[in-house]
Amino acid sequence: MRVAVLGSVNLDLVARVAHLPRPGETVGEATLARHPGGKGANQALAARRLGAEVQLLAAVGADGAADEALALLRADGVALDWLQVAQATPTGIALIAVDAAGENQIVVAPGANATLALPEPAAFAGCDALIGVLEAPVPTVAAAVRAFPGFVALNLAPALPVSADVVARADLIIVNETELAAQGQALLDRAGLTALTLGAAGAELWQGGTRIADCTPPHVPVVDTVGAGDTFVAAITVALVAGLVPAAALRFACAASALAVTREGAQPSLPWRAEVDALVARTDW
Ligand code: RIB
């Protein structure tokens, strides 16, 4: 299976704090870490670790942050042949605070991500699936969705307006509760599949206004939820394109994202196929 991911690359600057700051509050005694991130890059690496060949279509700056942000993609063999390098715009940076319970707040300075142009058709050649995420410019994602002939998964994150024809074209849309509220409940009435993620409560799959599957994830120790949603997006796409029925694909994605929350960082936390298969096979959840 070959997957194209059109999305963002960020360097995540992650402060672990006792509690997340309220407006106007300064929280001290944080520890700081730097991790590769960005929703597109995270989804690309997750799909790769789950067994797909992956082409990442994204933009970075001509700077050291790009080298840090791309390190794990390179190490795990995500193809970067069509990476766009903006000469005058820095690589995207995400400022992330993670509290003791693993909850997070994220502020993104998109930098080069905002310059991403629609790649040539050759960039999508041979790909069975396209994953698009809205940290790339919405017009670029929309143009790719309209042009792509194969399976289209669209992650409407962050919550931004998207044309109705693009929503209708997607075979699979993935949203969390905030993103669903922004798009409207009618999203669940689409002819295509819509996956709704519910955090620790799991996820649901909807089609034509009917909830066709749901999944309660296994109980796991939560260390850091950053990247769990991206893991879910990649996993359910890989599973559906591989031919799993919707309920099985949802269980696979719930298992993958449950593993991701047990480890720190976005990309360092992304699970490998064997771990996910082992968790899916367990009968105690
Ligand atoms: O979904 C998690 C990602 O959101 C982080 O890696 C951060 O870069 C932001 O884009």
CSV table of C-alpha atoms and ligand atoms in Angstrom, one decimal:
chain,number,residue,atom,x,y,z
A,1,MET,CA,0.0,0.0,0.0
A,2,ARG,CA,1.2,3.5,-0.9
A,3,VAL,CA,-0.1,6.5,0.9
A,4,ALA,CA,0.4,10.2,0.1
A,5,VAL,CA,0.1,12.6,3.1
A,6,LEU,CA,-0.4,16.3,2.3
A,7,GLY,CA,0.1,18.2,5.5
A,8,SER,CA,2.4,20.0,7.9
A,9,VAL,CA,5.9,19.6,9.4
A,10,ASN,CA,6.6,21.3,12.7
A,11,LEU,CA,9.4,21.2,15.3
A,12,ASP,CA,7.6,20.7,18.6
A,13,LEU,CA,9.0,22.6,21.6
A,14,VAL,CA,7.4,20.7,24.5
A,15,ALA,CA,7.3,22.0,28.1
A,16,ARG,CA,6.1,19.5,30.7
A,17,VAL,CA,4.3,21.4,33.5
A,18,ALA,CA,2.4,20.5,36.6
A,19,HIS,CA,-0.7,22.1,35.3
A,20,LEU,CA,-1.6,24.0,32.1
A,21,PRO,CA,-1.4,27.8,32.4
A,22,ARG,CA,-4.6,29.8,32.7
A,23,PRO,CA,-4.8,33.1,30.7
A,24,GLY,CA,-2.3,35.5,32.2
A,25,GLU,CA,-0.7,32.8,34.4
A,26,THR,CA,3.1,32.0,34.4
A,27,VAL,CA,3.8,28.3,35.2
A,28,GLY,CA,7.5,27.7,36.2
A,29,GLU,CA,9.6,24.6,36.8
A,30,ALA,CA,8.9,23.1,33.4
A,31,THR,CA,11.2,20.7,31.6
A,32,LEU,CA,11.8,21.3,27.9
A,33,ALA,CA,12.1,18.8,25.0
A,34,ARG,CA,12.3,19.2,21.2
A,35,HIS,CA,10.5,16.6,19.1
A,36,PRO,CA,9.7,16.2,15.4
A,37,GLY,CA,6.0,16.9,14.9
A,38,GLY,CA,3.3,18.5,12.7
A,39,LYS,CA,0.0,16.7,12.0
A,40,GLY,CA,1.0,15.8,8.4
A,41,ALA,CA,4.4,14.5,9.4
A,42,ASN,CA,3.0,12.6,12.4
A,43,GLN,CA,0.4,11.0,10.2
A,44,ALA,CA,3.0,10.1,7.5
A,45,LEU,CA,5.3,8.5,10.1
A,46,ALA,CA,2.4,6.7,11.8
A,47,ALA,CA,1.3,5.2,8.4
A,48,ARG,CA,4.9,4.2,7.7
A,49,ARG,CA,5.3,2.5,11.0
A,50,LEU,CA,2.0,0.6,10.4
A,51,GLY,CA,3.5,-0.8,7.2
A,52,ALA,CA,2.6,1.6,4.3
A,53,GLU,CA,4.9,3.1,1.8
A,54,VAL,CA,4.5,6.8,2.4
A,55,GLN,CA,5.2,10.0,0.4
A,56,LEU,CA,5.0,13.2,2.5
A,57,LEU,CA,3.9,16.3,0.6
A,58,ALA,CA,4.9,19.2,2.8
A,59,ALA,CA,6.9,22.4,3.1
A,60,VAL,CA,9.8,23.3,5.5
A,61,GLY,CA,12.2,26.3,5.8
A,62,ALA,CA,15.9,26.2,4.8
A,63,ASP,CA,17.0,26.0,8.4
A,64,GLY,CA,18.2,23.7,11.2
A,65,ALA,CA,14.7,23.3,12.6
A,66,ALA,CA,13.9,21.4,9.3
A,67,ASP,CA,16.7,18.9,9.9
A,68,GLU,CA,15.4,18.2,13.4
A,69,ALA,CA,11.8,18.0,12.3
A,70,LEU,CA,12.6,15.6,9.4
A,71,ALA,CA,15.0,13.3,11.3
A,72,LEU,CA,12.5,10.5,12.3
A,73,LEU,CA,10.8,10.6,8.9
A,74,ARG,CA,14.2,10.0,7.2
A,75,ALA,CA,15.2,7.3,9.7
A,76,ASP,CA,12.0,5.3,9.1
A,77,GLY,CA,11.9,5.7,5.3
A,78,VAL,CA,9.1,8.2,4.6
A,79,ALA,CA,9.7,9.4,1.1
A,80,LEU,CA,10.4,13.2,1.0
A,81,ASP,CA,11.1,13.5,-2.8
A,82,TRP,CA,8.4,16.2,-3.2
A,83,LEU,CA,9.3,18.2,-0.1
A,84,GLN,CA,9.1,22.0,-0.8
A,85,VAL,CA,11.8,24.2,0.8
A,86,ALA,CA,10.8,27.8,1.4
A,87,GLN,CA,14.0,29.9,1.3
A,88,ALA,CA,12.6,33.0,3.2
A,89,THR,CA,10.2,31.4,5.6
A,90,PRO,CA,11.2,29.3,8.7
A,91,THR,CA,10.1,25.8,9.4
A,92,GLY,CA,6.8,25.5,11.4
A,93,ILE,CA,7.1,25.5,15.2
A,94,ALA,CA,4.6,24.2,17.7
A,95,LEU,CA,4.7,25.5,21.3
A,96,ILE,CA,3.3,22.7,23.4
A,97,ALA,CA,2.5,22.4,27.1
A,98,VAL,CA,1.8,19.0,28.5
A,99,ASP,CA,0.5,18.6,32.1
A,100,ALA,CA,0.9,15.8,34.6
A,101,ALA,CA,-2.2,14.0,33.3
A,102,GLY,CA,-0.9,14.1,29.7
A,103,GLU,CA,-3.3,16.8,28.6
A,104,ASN,CA,-1.9,19.5,26.3
A,105,GLN,CA,-2.2,23.0,24.9
A,106,ILE,CA,-0.7,23.7,21.4
A,107,VAL,CA,0.1,27.0,19.7
A,108,VAL,CA,1.4,26.6,16.1
A,109,ALA,CA,3.5,29.2,14.2
A,110,PRO,CA,3.0,27.6,10.7
A,111,GLY,CA,5.9,29.3,8.9
A,112,ALA,CA,6.7,27.4,5.7
A,113,ASN,CA,3.6,25.2,6.1
A,114,ALA,CA,1.6,28.2,4.9
A,115,THR,CA,3.5,28.3,1.6
A,116,LEU,CA,2.7,24.7,0.6
A,117,ALA,CA,1.6,24.7,-3.1
A,118,LEU,CA,-0.2,21.8,-4.8
A,119,PRO,CA,2.5,19.4,-6.0
A,120,GLU,CA,2.6,18.1,-9.6
A,121,PRO,CA,0.3,15.1,-10.3
A,122,ALA,CA,3.4,12.9,-10.5
A,123,ALA,CA,3.8,13.4,-6.7
A,124,PHE,CA,0.6,11.3,-6.2
A,125,ALA,CA,1.5,8.7,-8.9
A,126,GLY,CA,1.0,5.1,-7.7
A,127,CYS,CA,-0.6,6.1,-4.4
A,128,ASP,CA,-3.7,4.2,-3.2
A,129,ALA,CA,-4.7,6.7,-0.6
A,130,LEU,CA,-4.4,10.4,0.1
A,131,ILE,CA,-4.5,11.8,3.7
A,132,GLY,CA,-5.1,15.5,3.9
A,133,VAL,CA,-4.9,17.6,7.0
A,134,LEU,CA,-5.7,21.3,7.5
A,135,GLU,CA,-2.4,22.4,8.9
A,136,ALA,CA,-1.5,22.7,5.2
A,137,PRO,CA,-3.3,25.6,3.4
A,138,VAL,CA,-6.9,24.7,2.9
A,139,PRO,CA,-6.9,25.6,-0.9
A,140,THR,CA,-4.0,23.3,-1.4
A,141,VAL,CA,-5.7,20.4,0.4
A,142,ALA,CA,-9.0,21.0,-1.4
A,143,ALA,CA,-7.3,21.0,-4.8
A,144,ALA,CA,-5.5,17.7,-4.0
A,145,VAL,CA,-8.7,16.1,-2.7
A,146,ARG,CA,-10.6,17.1,-5.9
A,147,ALA,CA,-7.8,15.7,-8.1
A,148,PHE,CA,-6.9,12.5,-6.4
A,149,PRO,CA,-8.4,9.4,-8.0
A,150,GLY,CA,-8.0,6.9,-5.0
A,151,PHE,CA,-9.2,6.7,-1.4
A,152,VAL,CA,-9.3,10.1,0.2
A,153,ALA,CA,-9.1,10.6,4.0
A,154,LEU,CA,-9.5,14.1,5.3
A,155,ASN,CA,-8.6,15.1,8.8
A,156,LEU,CA,-10.5,18.4,9.5
A,157,ALA,CA,-7.9,19.5,12.1
A,158,PRO,CA,-7.6,22.3,13.1
A,159,ALA,CA,-11.2,23.3,12.8
A,160,LEU,CA,-11.4,25.4,9.6
A,161,PRO,CA,-14.1,25.9,7.0
A,162,VAL,CA,-13.9,23.6,3.9
A,163,SER,CA,-16.0,23.6,0.7
A,164,ALA,CA,-19.0,21.2,0.7
A,165,ASP,CA,-17.7,19.4,-2.4
A,166,VAL,CA,-14.4,18.6,-0.7
A,167,VAL,CA,-16.3,17.2,2.3
A,168,ALA,CA,-18.5,15.2,0.0
A,169,ARG,CA,-15.6,13.8,-2.0
A,170,ALA,CA,-13.7,12.4,1.0
A,171,ASP,CA,-14.2,8.6,1.5
A,172,LEU,CA,-13.3,9.1,5.2
A,173,ILE,CA,-13.4,12.2,7.4
A,174,ILE,CA,-11.8,12.2,10.8
A,175,VAL,CA,-12.8,14.8,13.5
A,176,ASN,CA,-12.7,15.2,17.2
A,177,GLU,CA,-15.7,16.7,19.1
A,178,THR,CA,-14.5,20.3,18.7
A,179,GLU,CA,-14.0,19.9,15.0
A,180,LEU,CA,-17.4,18.3,14.6
A,181,ALA,CA,-19.0,21.2,16.4
A,182,ALA,CA,-17.3,23.6,14.1
A,183,GLN,CA,-18.3,21.7,10.9
A,184,GLY,CA,-21.9,20.9,12.1
A,185,GLN,CA,-23.6,17.6,13.1
A,186,ALA,CA,-24.6,17.1,9.4
A,187,LEU,CA,-21.1,15.8,8.8
A,188,LEU,CA,-22.3,12.5,10.4
A,189,ASP,CA,-25.0,12.3,7.7
A,190,ARG,CA,-22.6,12.0,4.8
A,191,ALA,CA,-22.7,9.1,2.4
A,192,GLY,CA,-19.0,8.5,3.2
A,193,LEU,CA,-17.5,7.4,6.5
A,194,THR,CA,-17.0,9.9,9.3
A,195,ALA,CA,-14.8,8.9,12.3
A,196,LEU,CA,-15.4,10.8,15.5
A,197,THR,CA,-12.7,10.6,18.1
A,198,LEU,CA,-13.7,11.0,21.8
A,199,GLY,CA,-10.4,11.1,23.6
A,200,ALA,CA,-10.2,8.5,26.4
A,201,ALA,CA,-13.8,7.5,25.6
A,202,GLY,CA,-12.7,6.0,22.3
A,203,ALA,CA,-14.2,6.6,18.9
A,204,GLU,CA,-17.2,6.1,16.6
A,205,LEU,CA,-17.8,5.6,12.9
A,206,TRP,CA,-20.8,7.2,11.3
A,207,GLN,CA,-22.3,6.8,7.8
A,208,GLY,CA,-25.6,8.2,6.5
A,209,GLY,CA,-26.6,9.5,9.9
A,210,THR,CA,-26.1,6.0,11.6
A,211,ARG,CA,-23.4,5.1,14.1
A,212,ILE,CA,-22.1,1.9,12.4
A,213,ALA,CA,-19.3,1.1,14.8
A,214,ASP,CA,-17.9,2.3,18.1
A,215,CYS,CA,-14.8,1.4,20.2
A,216,THR,CA,-13.8,1.8,23.8
A,217,PRO,CA,-10.0,1.8,24.0
A,218,PRO,CA,-8.0,-0.4,26.4
A,219,HIS,CA,-7.1,1.2,29.7
A,220,VAL,CA,-3.5,2.5,29.5
A,221,PRO,CA,-1.3,4.8,31.5
A,222,VAL,CA,-1.6,8.2,29.9
A,223,VAL,CA,1.8,10.0,29.6
A,224,ASP,CA,1.3,12.4,26.7
A,225,THR,CA,-1.7,12.7,24.3
A,226,VAL,CA,0.2,14.7,21.6
A,227,GLY,CA,0.1,12.7,18.4
A,228,ALA,CA,-2.6,10.3,19.4
A,229,GLY,CA,-5.1,11.8,17.0
A,230,ASP,CA,-2.6,11.7,14.2
A,231,THR,CA,-2.0,8.0,15.0
A,232,PHE,CA,-5.7,7.4,14.8
A,233,VAL,CA,-6.0,9.1,11.4
A,234,ALA,CA,-3.2,7.1,9.9
A,235,ALA,CA,-4.2,3.8,11.4
A,236,ILE,CA,-7.9,3.9,10.3
A,237,THR,CA,-6.9,4.9,6.8
A,238,VAL,CA,-4.3,2.1,6.5
A,239,ALA,CA,-6.8,-0.4,7.9
A,240,LEU,CA,-9.7,0.6,5.6
A,241,VAL,CA,-7.5,0.7,2.5
A,242,ALA,CA,-6.1,-2.7,3.4
A,243,GLY,CA,-9.7,-4.0,3.3
A,244,LEU,CA,-10.7,-4.3,6.9
A,245,VAL,CA,-14.4,-3.9,7.6
A,246,PRO,CA,-15.2,-0.6,9.4
A,247,ALA,CA,-15.5,-2.1,12.9
A,248,ALA,CA,-12.2,-3.9,12.6
A,249,ALA,CA,-10.5,-0.8,11.2
A,250,LEU,CA,-11.9,1.3,14.1
A,251,ARG,CA,-10.5,-1.2,16.7
A,252,PHE,CA,-7.1,-1.1,15.0
A,253,ALA,CA,-7.1,2.7,15.1
A,254,CYS,CA,-8.1,2.7,18.8
A,255,ALA,CA,-5.4,0.3,19.7
A,256,ALA,CA,-2.8,2.4,17.8
A,257,SER,CA,-3.8,5.6,19.4
A,258,ALA,CA,-3.9,4.0,22.9
A,259,LEU,CA,-0.3,3.0,22.4
A,260,ALA,CA,0.7,6.5,21.3
A,261,VAL,CA,-0.6,8.1,24.6
A,262,THR,CA,1.7,5.9,26.7
A,263,ARG,CA,4.9,7.6,25.5
A,264,GLU,CA,6.2,11.1,25.3
A,265,GLY,CA,6.4,13.3,22.2
A,266,ALA,CA,4.5,13.2,19.0
A,267,GLN,CA,6.7,11.2,16.6
A,268,PRO,CA,8.7,9.3,19.3
A,269,SER,CA,5.4,8.0,20.6
A,270,LEU,CA,4.0,6.6,17.3
A,271,PRO,CA,3.6,2.8,17.5
A,272,TRP,CA,4.8,0.1,15.2
A,273,ARG,CA,2.6,-2.5,13.4
A,274,ALA,CA,3.6,-5.5,15.6
A,275,GLU,CA,2.7,-3.7,18.8
A,276,VAL,CA,-0.7,-2.6,17.4
A,277,ASP,CA,-1.5,-6.1,16.1
A,278,ALA,CA,-0.6,-7.6,19.5
A,279,LEU,CA,-2.9,-5.1,21.3
A,280,VAL,CA,-5.8,-5.7,18.8
A,281,ALA,CA,-5.5,-9.4,19.4
A,282,ARG,CA,-6.0,-9.1,23.2
A,283,THR,CA,-9.4,-10.1,24.4
A,284,ASP,CA,-9.5,-8.0,27.6
A,285,TRP,CA,-10.9,-4.8,26.0
B,1,RIB,O1,-1.4,16.7,16.4
B,1,RIB,C1,-0.2,17.0,17.1
B,1,RIB,C2,0.6,18.0,16.4
B,1,RIB,O2,-0.1,19.2,16.4
B,1,RIB,C3,1.9,18.4,17.1
B,1,RIB,O3,3.0,17.5,16.7
B,1,RIB,C4,2.1,19.8,16.7
B,1,RIB,O4,3.2,20.0,15.8
B,1,RIB,C5,0.8,20.3,16.1
B,1,RIB,O5,0.9,20.4,14.7
